[in-house]
Structures are given as C-alpha cells and as structure tokens.
Short mmCIF file of C-alpha atoms and ligand atoms in Angstrom, two decimals:
data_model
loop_
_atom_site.label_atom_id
_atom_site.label_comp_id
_atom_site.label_asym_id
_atom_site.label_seq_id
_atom_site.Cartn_x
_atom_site.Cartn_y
_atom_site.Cartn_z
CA UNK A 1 0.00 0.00 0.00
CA UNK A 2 1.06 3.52 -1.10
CA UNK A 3 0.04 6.89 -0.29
CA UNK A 4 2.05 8.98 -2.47
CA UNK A 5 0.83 9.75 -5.50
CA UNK A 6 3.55 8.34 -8.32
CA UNK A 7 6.49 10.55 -9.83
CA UNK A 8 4.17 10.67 -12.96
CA UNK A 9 1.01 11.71 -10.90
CA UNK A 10 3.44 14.24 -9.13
CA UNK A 11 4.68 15.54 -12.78
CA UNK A 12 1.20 15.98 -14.25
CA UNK A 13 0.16 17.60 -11.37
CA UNK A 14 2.50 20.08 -11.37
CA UNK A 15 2.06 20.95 -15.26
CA UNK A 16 -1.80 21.22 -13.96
CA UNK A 17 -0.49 23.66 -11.20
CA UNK A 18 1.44 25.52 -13.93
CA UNK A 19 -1.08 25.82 -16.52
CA UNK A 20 -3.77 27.48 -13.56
CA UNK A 21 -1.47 29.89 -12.41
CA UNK A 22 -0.84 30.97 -15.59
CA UNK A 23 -4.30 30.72 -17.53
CA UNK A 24 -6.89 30.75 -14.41
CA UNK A 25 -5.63 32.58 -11.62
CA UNK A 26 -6.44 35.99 -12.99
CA UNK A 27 -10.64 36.55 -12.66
CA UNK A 28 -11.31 33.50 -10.21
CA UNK A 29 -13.45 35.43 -8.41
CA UNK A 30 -15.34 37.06 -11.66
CA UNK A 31 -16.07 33.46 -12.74
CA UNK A 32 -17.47 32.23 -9.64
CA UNK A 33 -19.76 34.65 -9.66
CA UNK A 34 -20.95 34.72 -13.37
CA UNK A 35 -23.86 32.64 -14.35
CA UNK A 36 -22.43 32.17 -17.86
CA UNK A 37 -20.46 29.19 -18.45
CA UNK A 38 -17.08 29.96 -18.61
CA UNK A 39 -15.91 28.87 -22.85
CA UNK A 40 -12.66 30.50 -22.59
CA UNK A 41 -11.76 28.25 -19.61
CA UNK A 42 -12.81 25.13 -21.86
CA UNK A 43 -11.01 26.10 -24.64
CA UNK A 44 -7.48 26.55 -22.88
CA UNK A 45 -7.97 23.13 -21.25
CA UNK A 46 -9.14 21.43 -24.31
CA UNK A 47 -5.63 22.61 -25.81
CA UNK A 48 -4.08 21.98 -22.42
CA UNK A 49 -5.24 18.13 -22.90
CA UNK A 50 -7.27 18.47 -20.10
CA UNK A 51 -10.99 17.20 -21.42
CA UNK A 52 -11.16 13.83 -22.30
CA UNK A 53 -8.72 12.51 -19.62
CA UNK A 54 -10.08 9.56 -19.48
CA UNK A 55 -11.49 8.78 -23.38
CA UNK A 56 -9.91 6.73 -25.26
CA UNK A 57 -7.36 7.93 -27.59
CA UNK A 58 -9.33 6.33 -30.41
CA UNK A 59 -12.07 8.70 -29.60
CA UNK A 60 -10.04 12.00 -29.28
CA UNK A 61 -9.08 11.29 -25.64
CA UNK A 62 -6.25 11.36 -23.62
CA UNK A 63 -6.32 7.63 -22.66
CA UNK A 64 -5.12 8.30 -19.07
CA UNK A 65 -6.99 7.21 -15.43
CA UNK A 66 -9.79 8.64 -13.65
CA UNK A 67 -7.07 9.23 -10.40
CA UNK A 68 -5.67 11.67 -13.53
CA UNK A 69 -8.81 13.51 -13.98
CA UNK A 70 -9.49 13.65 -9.84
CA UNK A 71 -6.06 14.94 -9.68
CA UNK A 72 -6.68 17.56 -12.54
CA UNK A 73 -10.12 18.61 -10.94
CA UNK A 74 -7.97 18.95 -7.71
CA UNK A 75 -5.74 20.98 -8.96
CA UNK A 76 -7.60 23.37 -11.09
CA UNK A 77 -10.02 23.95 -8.14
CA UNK A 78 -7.24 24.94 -5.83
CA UNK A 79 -6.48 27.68 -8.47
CA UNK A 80 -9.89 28.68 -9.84
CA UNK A 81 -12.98 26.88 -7.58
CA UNK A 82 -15.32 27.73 -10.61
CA UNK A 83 -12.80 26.56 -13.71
CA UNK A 84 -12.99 22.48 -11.90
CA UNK A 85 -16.92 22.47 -13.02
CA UNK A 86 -15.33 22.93 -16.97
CA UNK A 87 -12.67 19.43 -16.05
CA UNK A 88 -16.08 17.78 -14.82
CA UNK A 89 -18.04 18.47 -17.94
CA UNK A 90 -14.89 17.39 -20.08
CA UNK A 91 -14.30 14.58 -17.70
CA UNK A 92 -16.81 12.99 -15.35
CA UNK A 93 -20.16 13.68 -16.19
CA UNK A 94 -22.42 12.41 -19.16
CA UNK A 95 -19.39 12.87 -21.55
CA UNK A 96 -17.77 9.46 -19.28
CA UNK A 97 -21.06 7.79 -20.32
CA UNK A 98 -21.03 8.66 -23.95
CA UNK A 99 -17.12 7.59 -24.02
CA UNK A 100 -18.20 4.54 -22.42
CA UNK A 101 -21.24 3.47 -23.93
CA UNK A 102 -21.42 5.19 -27.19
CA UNK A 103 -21.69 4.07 -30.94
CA UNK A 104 -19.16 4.95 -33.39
CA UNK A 105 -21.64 7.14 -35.12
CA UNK A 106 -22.87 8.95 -31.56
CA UNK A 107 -19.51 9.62 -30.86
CA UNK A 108 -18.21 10.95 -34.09
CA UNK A 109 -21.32 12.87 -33.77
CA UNK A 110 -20.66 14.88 -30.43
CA UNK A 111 -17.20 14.14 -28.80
CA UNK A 112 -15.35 16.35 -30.82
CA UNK A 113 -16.96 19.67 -30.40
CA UNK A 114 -16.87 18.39 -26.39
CA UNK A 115 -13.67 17.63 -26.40
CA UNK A 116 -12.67 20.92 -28.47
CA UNK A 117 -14.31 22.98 -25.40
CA UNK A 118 -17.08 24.26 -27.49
CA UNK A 119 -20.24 22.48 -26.46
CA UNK A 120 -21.23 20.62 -23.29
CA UNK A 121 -23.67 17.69 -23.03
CA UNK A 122 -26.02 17.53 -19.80
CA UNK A 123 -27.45 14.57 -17.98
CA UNK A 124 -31.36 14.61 -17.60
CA UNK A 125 -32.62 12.54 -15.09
CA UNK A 126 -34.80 14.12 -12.39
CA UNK A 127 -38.12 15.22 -13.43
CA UNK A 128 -41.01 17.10 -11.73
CA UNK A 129 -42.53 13.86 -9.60
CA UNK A 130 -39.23 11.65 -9.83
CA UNK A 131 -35.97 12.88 -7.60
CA UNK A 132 -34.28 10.53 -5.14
CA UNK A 133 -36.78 7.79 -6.73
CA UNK A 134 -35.42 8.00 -10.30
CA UNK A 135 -36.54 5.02 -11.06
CA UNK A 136 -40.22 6.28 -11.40
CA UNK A 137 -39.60 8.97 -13.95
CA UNK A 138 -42.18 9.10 -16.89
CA UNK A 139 -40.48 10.65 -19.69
CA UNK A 140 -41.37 8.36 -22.49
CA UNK A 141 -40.37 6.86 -25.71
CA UNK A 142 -42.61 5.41 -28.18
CA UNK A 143 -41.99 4.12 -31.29
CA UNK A 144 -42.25 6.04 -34.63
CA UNK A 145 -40.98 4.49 -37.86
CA UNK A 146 -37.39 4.02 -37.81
CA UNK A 147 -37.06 6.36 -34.39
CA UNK A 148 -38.29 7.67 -31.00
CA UNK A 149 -41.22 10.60 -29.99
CA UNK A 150 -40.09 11.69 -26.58
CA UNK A 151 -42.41 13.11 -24.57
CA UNK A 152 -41.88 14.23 -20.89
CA UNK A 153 -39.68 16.73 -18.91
CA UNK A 154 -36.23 17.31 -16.64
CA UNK A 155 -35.83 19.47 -14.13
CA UNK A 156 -32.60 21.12 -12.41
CA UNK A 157 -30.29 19.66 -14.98
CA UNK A 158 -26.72 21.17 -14.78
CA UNK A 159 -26.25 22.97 -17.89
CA UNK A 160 -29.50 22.61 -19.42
CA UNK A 161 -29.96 26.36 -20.72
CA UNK A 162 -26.89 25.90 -23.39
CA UNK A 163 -26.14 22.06 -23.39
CA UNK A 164 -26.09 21.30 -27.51
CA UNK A 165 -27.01 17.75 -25.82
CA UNK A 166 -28.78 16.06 -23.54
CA UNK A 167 -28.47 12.52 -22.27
CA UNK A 168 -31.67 11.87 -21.09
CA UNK A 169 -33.01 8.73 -19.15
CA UNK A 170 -36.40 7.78 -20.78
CA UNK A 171 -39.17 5.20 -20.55
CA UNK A 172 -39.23 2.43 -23.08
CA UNK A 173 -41.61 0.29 -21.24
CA UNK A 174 -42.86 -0.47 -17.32
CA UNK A 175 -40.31 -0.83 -14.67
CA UNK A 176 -36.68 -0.45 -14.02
CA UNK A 177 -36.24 -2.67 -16.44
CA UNK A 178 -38.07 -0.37 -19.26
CA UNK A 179 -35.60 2.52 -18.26
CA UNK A 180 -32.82 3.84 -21.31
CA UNK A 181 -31.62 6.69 -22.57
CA UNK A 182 -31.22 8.38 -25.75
CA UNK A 183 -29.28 11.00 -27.39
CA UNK A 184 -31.61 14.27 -27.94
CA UNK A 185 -29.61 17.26 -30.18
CA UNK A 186 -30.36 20.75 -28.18
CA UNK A 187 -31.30 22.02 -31.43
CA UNK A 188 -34.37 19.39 -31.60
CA UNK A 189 -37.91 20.88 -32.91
CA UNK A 190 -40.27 20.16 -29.93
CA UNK A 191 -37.47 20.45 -27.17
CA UNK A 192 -38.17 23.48 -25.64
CA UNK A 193 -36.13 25.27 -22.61
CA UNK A 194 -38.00 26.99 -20.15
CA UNK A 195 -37.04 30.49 -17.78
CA UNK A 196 -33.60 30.20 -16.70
CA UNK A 197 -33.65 29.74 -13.17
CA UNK A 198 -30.75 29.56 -10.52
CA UNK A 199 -29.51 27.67 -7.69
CA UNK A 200 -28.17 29.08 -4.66
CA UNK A 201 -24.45 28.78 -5.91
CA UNK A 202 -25.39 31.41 -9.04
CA UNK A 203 -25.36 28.23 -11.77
CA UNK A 204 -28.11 28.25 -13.98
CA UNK A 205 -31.52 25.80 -15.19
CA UNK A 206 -34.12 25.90 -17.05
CA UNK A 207 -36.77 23.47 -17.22
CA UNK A 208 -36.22 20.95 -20.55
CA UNK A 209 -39.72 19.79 -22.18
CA UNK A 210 -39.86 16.83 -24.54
CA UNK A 211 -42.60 17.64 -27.10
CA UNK A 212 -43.03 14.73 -29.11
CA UNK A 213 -39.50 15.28 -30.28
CA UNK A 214 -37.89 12.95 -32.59
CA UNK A 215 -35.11 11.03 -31.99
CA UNK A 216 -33.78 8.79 -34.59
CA UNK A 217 -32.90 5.06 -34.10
CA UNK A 218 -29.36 6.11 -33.67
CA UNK A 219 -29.61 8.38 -31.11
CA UNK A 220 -30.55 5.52 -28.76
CA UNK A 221 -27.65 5.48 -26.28
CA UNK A 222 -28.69 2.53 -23.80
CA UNK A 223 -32.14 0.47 -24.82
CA UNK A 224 -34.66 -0.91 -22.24
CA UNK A 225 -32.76 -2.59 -19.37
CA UNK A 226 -29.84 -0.45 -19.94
CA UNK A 227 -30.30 1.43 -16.37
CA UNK A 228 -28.09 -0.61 -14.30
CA UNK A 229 -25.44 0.14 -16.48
CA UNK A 230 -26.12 3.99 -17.12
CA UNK A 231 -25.85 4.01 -13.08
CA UNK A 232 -22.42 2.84 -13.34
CA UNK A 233 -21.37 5.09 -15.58
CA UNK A 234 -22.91 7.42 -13.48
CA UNK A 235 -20.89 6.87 -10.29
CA UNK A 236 -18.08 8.67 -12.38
CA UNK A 237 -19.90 11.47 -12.32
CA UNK A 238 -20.49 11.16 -8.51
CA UNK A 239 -16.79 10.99 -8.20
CA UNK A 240 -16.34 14.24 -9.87
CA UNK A 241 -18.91 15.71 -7.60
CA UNK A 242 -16.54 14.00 -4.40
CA UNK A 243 -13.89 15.76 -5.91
CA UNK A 244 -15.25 19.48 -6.18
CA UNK A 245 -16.58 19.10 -3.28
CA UNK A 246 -13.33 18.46 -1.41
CA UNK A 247 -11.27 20.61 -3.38
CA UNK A 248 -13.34 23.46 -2.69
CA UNK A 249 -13.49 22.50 1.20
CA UNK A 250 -9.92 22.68 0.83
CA UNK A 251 -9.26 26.02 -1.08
CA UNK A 252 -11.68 27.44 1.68
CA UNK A 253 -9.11 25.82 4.40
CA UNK A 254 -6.23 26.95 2.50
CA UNK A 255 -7.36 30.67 2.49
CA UNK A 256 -8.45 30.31 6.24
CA UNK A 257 -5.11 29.43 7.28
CA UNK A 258 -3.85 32.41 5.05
CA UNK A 259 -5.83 34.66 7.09
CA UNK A 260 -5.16 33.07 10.47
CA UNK A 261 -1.33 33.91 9.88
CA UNK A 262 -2.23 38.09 8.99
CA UNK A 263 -5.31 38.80 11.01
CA UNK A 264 -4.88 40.23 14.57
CA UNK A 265 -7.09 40.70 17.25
CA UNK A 266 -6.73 41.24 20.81
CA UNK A 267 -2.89 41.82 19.97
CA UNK A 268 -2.11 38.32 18.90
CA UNK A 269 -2.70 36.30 15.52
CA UNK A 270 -5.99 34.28 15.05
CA UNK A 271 -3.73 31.29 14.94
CA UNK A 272 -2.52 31.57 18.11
CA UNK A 273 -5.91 31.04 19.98
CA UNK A 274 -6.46 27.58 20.76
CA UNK A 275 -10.01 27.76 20.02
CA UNK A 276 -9.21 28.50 16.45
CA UNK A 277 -6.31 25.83 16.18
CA UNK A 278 -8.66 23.08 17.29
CA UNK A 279 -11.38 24.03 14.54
CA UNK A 280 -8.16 23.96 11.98
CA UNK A 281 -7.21 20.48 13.43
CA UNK A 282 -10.92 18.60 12.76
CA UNK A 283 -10.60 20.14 9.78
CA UNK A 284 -7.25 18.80 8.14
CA UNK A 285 -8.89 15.40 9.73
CA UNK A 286 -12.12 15.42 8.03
CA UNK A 287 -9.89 16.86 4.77
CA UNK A 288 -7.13 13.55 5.00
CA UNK A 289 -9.65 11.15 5.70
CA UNK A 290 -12.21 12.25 2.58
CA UNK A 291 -9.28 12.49 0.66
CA UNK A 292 -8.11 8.82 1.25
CA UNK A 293 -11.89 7.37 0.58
CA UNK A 294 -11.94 9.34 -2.63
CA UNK A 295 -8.37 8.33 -3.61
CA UNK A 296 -9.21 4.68 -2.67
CA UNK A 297 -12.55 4.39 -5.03
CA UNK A 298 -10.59 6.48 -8.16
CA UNK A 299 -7.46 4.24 -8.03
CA UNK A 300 -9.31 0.64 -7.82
CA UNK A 301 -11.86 1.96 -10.60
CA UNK A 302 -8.63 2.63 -12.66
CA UNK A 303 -9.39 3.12 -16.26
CA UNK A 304 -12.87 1.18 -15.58
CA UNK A 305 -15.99 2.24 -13.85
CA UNK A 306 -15.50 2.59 -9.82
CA UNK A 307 -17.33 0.30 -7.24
CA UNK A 308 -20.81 1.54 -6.30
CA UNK A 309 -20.18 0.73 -2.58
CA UNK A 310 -16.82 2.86 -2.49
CA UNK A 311 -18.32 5.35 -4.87
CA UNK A 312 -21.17 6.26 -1.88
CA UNK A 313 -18.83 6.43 1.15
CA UNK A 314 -16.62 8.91 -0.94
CA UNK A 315 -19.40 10.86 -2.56
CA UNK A 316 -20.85 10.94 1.00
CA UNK A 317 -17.82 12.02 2.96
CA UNK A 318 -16.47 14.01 0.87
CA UNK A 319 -19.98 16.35 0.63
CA UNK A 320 -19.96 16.69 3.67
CA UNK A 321 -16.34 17.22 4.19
CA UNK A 322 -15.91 19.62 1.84
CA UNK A 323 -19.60 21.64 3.37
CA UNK A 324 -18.44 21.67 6.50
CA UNK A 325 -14.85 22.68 5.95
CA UNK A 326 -15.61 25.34 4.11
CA UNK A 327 -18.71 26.78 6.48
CA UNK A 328 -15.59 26.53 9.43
CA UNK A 329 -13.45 28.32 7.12
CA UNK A 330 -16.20 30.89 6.55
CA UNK A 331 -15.98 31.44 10.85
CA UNK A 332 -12.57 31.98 10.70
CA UNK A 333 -12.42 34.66 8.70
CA UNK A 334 -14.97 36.45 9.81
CA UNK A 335 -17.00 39.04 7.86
CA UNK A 336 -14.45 38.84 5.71
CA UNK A 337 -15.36 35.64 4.62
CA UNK A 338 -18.91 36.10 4.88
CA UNK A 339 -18.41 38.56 1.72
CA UNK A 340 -18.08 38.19 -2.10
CA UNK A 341 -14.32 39.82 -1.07
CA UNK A 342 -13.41 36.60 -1.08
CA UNK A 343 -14.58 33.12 -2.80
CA UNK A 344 -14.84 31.64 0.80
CA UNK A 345 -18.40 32.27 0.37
CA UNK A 346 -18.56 30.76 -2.71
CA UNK A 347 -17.42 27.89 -1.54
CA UNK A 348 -19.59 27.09 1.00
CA UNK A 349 -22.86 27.67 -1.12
CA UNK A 350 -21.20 25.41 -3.86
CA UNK A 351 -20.65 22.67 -1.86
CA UNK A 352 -24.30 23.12 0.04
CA UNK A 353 -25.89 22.01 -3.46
CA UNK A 354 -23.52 18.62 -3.97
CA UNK A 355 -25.00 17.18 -1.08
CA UNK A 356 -28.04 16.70 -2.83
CA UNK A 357 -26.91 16.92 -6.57
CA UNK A 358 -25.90 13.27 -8.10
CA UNK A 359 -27.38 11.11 -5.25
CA UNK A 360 -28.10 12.85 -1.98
CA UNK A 361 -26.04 11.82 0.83
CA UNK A 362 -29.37 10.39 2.25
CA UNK A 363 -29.52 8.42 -0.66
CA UNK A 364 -26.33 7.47 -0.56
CA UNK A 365 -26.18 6.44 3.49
CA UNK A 366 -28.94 3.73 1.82
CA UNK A 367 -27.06 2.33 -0.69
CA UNK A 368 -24.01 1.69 2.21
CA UNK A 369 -26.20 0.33 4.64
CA UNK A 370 -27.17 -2.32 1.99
CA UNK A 371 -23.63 -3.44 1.99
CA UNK A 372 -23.43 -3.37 5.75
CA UNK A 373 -26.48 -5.56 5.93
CA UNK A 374 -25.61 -7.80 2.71
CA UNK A 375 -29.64 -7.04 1.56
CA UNK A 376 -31.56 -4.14 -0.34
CA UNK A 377 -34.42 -2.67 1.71
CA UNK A 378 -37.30 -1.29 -0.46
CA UNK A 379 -37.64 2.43 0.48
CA UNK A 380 -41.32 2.30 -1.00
CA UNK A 381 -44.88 1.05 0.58
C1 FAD B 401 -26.64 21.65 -7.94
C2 FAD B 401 -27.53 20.58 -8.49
C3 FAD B 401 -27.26 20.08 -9.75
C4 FAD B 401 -28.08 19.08 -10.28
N1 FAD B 401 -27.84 18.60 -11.55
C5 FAD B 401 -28.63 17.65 -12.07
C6 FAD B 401 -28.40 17.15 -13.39
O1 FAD B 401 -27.46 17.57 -14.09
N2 FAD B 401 -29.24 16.21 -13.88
C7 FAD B 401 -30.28 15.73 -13.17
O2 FAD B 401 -30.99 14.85 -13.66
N3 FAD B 401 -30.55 16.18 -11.91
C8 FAD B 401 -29.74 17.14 -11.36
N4 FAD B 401 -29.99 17.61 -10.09
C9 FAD B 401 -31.14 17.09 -9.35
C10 FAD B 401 -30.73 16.08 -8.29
O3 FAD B 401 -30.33 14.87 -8.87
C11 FAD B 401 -31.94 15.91 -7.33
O4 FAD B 401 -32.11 17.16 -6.70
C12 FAD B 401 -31.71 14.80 -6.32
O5 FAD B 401 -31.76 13.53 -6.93
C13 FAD B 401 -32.77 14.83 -5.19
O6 FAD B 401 -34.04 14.93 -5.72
P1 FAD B 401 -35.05 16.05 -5.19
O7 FAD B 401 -34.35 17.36 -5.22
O8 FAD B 401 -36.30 15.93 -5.97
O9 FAD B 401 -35.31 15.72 -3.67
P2 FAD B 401 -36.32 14.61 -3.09
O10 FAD B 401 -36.11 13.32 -3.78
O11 FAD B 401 -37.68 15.19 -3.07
O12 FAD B 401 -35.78 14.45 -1.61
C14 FAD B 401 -36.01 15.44 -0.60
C15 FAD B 401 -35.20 15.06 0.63
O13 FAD B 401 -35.62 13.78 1.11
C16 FAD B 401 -34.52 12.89 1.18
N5 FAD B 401 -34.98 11.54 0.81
C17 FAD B 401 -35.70 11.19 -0.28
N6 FAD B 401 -35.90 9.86 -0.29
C18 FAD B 401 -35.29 9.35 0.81
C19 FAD B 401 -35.12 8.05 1.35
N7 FAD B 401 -35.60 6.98 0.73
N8 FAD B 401 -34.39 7.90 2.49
C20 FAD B 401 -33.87 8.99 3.12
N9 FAD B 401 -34.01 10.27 2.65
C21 FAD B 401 -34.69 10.43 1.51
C22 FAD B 401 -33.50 13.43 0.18
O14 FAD B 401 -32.18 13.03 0.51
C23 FAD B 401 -33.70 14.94 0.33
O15 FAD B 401 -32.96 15.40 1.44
C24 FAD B 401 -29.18 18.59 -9.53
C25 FAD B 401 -29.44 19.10 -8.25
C26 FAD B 401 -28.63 20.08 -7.73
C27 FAD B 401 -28.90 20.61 -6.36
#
C-alpha cells in the first residue's frame, strides 16, 4: 500500500499547477460569480489536454486514469474553484457515459466539439414527480418508424440552458427494467427550454420539455434494461462531484489558514488562539480522511468504472467534508469571509448544493447500509 501519489502523478500535477497559475488565476473570483459558463476556460484546457482525460485515444481522448482527472479537478479547483466544473463536464459527467457506452456514429457525432471545449452535453434525469426515486420517472419513448417521440420533462439539470445535448433517461416500457436513454440534439424541434432559473451557488436551469420530439434510431444510447449500467457510468460522475466538493473545502481551508497567519485581534494572531487551532485540526482530519476514501474508489476503478459501494462512502464524505470545511473556514475569517471579497463564500454555497446533486447523501447512506447488511431494503410502501 502507497500513499504517495507516483512521480508521474506528481509531474502531471504540477504541469496542472502551472497551466492554472498561468491561464486561471487571474478573474477566479469574476467566474465564480458569473452565471455564464465559462468557454474561454474550456477552450485553454481542451488545448491543455485536459478534457477527455479519461477517453480513449481512439475517440479524441487522452487515454489516461480517472485518479488523472481527480487529480486535474484537484488541482484546477485549488487555483480557480469555478474553472474544476469545466474538467467535470470534459471529464466525469455524461461525456464518461457517452465515451463509455457510445456508438461509433454517436460519438463521431458529439465528442469532438466536447472535447474541443465548445459544447457541453447535460445529464437529464430528475423530473417534476421523480428525484431521489429515479426510477419512477415518466419521460417516455414510443416508437415512430425508424425512431423515437419523446415526450416528458427534466428538471434542475446542470447545464441545461446551453447544453447542444442532452443525455436523457427515458421510458421504453414499465419498470426499471423499461428505463434507457437516448441522445436528444439541443437544437431538436419540440425540445423546448424553459425560464432560466438559478440555484443558490449562481449556476443556472431551465426546465427541458420533450414535445413529441424525434429522436432517430441512432440516437438511442442505452435500450430498455440499460439502467443498471447507465448508473455505473454514473458513479463517475459522482466521483467528480466527491472531488469538487473536497477541493473546494480545501481552497476554503487553504485561504483560512492564510488569514489566520495576517489577522490580529486582541494583539495576537488568530492562529494563536487555541479555540481556532482546534477548529483547523478537525478540519485537516475530516480533509485527509475524505481524501483517502476518494483516492481509494478512483485508483481501484482505474481506467474502468468505480465500485458503487466505495463510490457512496466517498461521494458521502467528501460532501460533507468539503460543506463543512468550508462553512468553518467561513468562521474563521470572519465578515471577511462572509463577503463576495473573497470566494470563501462561494465555496460554502457550492458545496451546500452537492449534497443533494448526483445522489443525496441520504440516498447514498442507503445504498451503504445495503452493503453493511448484505440485503436491499425497499424504500417504497
Ligand atoms: C446543484 C444541483 C445540480 C443538479 N444537476 C442535475 C443534473 O445535471 N441532472 C439531473 O438529472 N438532476 C440534477 N440535479 C437534481 C438532483 O439529482 C436531485 O435534486 C436529487 O436527486 C434529489 O431529488 P429532489 O431534489 O427531488 O429531492 P427529493 O427526492 O424530493 O428528496 C427530498 C429530501 O428527502 C430525502 N430523501 C428522499 N428519499 C429518501 C429516502 N428513501 N431515504 C432517506 N431520505 C430520503 C432526500 O435526501 C432529500 O434530502 C441537480 C441538483 C442540484 C442541487
């Protein structure tokens, strides 16, 4: 067993370090608190090789490990807390699941212009009446001639006002087992995108309605019964989430202990009052130990996808890791960090929303008390 990450990790993570301070440092705080999804960023780091870590080369990727792209989001977020949501998009989310599960044709189709930093595809799950329980979402497909009608809606998916696609899970037939998902272009007649709305970090939605739009044979990513495996594509997305969230715990930490070593009061420096050390010691503690669960489910899933069970206790602990450092950071500093002054703020709200995005850690805490127990338990009737 090893904790140090490898002289190749090490190397790549400084050229990640090198590339942020150069390209990212300047207007962090702008970009955290613009609505607008940031292109330039996703340009640089396309040309930066820093989208598609984990894609095969064969499909425009980089071919390396998901620790690499956990590693990248690290790092970028340490530089620019706002610039890690462009390495998710080009990393972790859907984009994983198109790499993954795609045809030749879907991914000739959309991976280059996502991999070029000039589109982004969104994941559509969660609809009006289905959250937590997914699995009873009613966006359906029927069939028409050679294709699809969709008909249904999403709500609060990430990048729905601009994404030029959407992954969306859909109905085929009854069940679990009638779940899919298809392939709907943003520019679809009968897709329509409702008032932008936004959550509490400043990141915009807008509602997504399926008007009986078409969606050719094709564009059918995963068929009926393909839910189980959309889920584990999924829980790379969930480690992205993990990641931010700890990265952004940390920056918050990072800047805290900044402040602690300039800021005076009552003649001495905020770090030398015990009561302040002590909050700084649970918080390195909560900040090593999420690290090591999150390090532990990246580097078994390797270049495949990661284990559910270790995929839950990181997602979980690092949520709330990252919250909670960063609302103890907030403390510290004060006013100061209760302003837009400083991304502190930022941070916290950020994090707030990933402990419900992507599996709440309710949800979650489920899924690893099934493995403590060795048996589901039905959360309905
Ligand atoms: C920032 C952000 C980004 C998001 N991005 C996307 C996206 O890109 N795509 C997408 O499809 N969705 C997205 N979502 C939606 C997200 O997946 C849902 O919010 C989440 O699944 C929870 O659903 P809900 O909000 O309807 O809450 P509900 O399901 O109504 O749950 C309400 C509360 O009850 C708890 N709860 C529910 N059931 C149980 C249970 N069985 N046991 C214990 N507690 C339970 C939940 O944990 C929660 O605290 C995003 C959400 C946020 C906040």
């Amino acid at each position: 067993m090893d904790f140090d990450l490898t002289a190749e990790q090490q190397q790549f993570r400084d050229s990640v370090l090198g590339f942020s301070k150069k390209h990212l440092a300047a207007g962090a705080r702008a970009r955290a608190h613009d609505p607008a999804y940031p292109w330039e960023v996703a340009k640089l780091m396309a040309k930066q090789g820093l989208l598609g870590i984990t894609l095969r080369e064969a499909d425009g990727g980089q071919g390396g490990t998901l620790m690499d792209a956990v590693i990248a989001i690290e790092t970028v977020a340490s530089v620019c807390p706002r610039s890690a949501d462009v390495v998710q998009a080009g990393n972790f989310g859907p984009i994983r699941v198109l790499g993954e599960y795609g045809s030749d044709f879907q991914k000739k189709k959309f991976l280059a212009r996502l991999l070029n930093g000039e589109a982004v595809i969104s994941v559509g799950m969660t609809e009006p009446d289905a959250g937590s329980a997914v699995t009873d979402l009613k966006t359906s497909a029927t069939p028409d001639g050679e294709g699809w009608r969709i008909n249904g809606s999403k709500v609060f998916t990430t990048h729905s006002a601009y994404a030029e696609v959407i992954l969306a899970y859909v109905r085929f037939g009854p069940g679990v087992g009638g779940i899919g998902s298809v392939l709907i272009d943003g520019k679809s007649s009968g897709l329509k995108r409702g008032q932008p709305s936004r959550f509490m970090s400043g990141e915009e939605w807008a509602e997504l309605h399926f008007d009986n739009v078409h969606v050719p044979k094709e564009m059918v990513l995963l068929g009926e019964g393909g839910f189980k495996k959309q889920i584990a594509g999924f829980n790379v997305e969930r480690l992205g989430n993990a990641s931010r969230s700890l990265a952004l715990g940390r920056y918050a930490f990072e800047r805290a202990r900044e402040w602690a070593l300039e800021r005076r009061q009552f003649g001495k420096l905020l770090a030398e009052f015990q009561g302040l050390q002590w909050k700084f010691a649970d918080m390195k503690m909560q900040l090593d130990a999420a690290q090591l669960l999150l390090y532990r489910a990246a580097t078994n899933a390797d270049r495949g996808l990661p284990s559910p069970e270790e995929t839950a206790i990181a997602k979980a602990y690092c949520n709330r890791a990252g919250f909670d450092v960063a609302n103890e950071a907030l403390q510290v500093m004060g006013a100061m960090g209760y302003s837009q002054e400083e991304l502190v703020e930022y941070c916290v709200r950020r994090c707030r929303g990933w402990m419900i995005a992507g599996g709440s850690i309710e949800i979650l805490k489920n899924r690893i008390a099934e493995g403590v127990f060795g048996r589901s338990f039905s959360q309905r009737g």
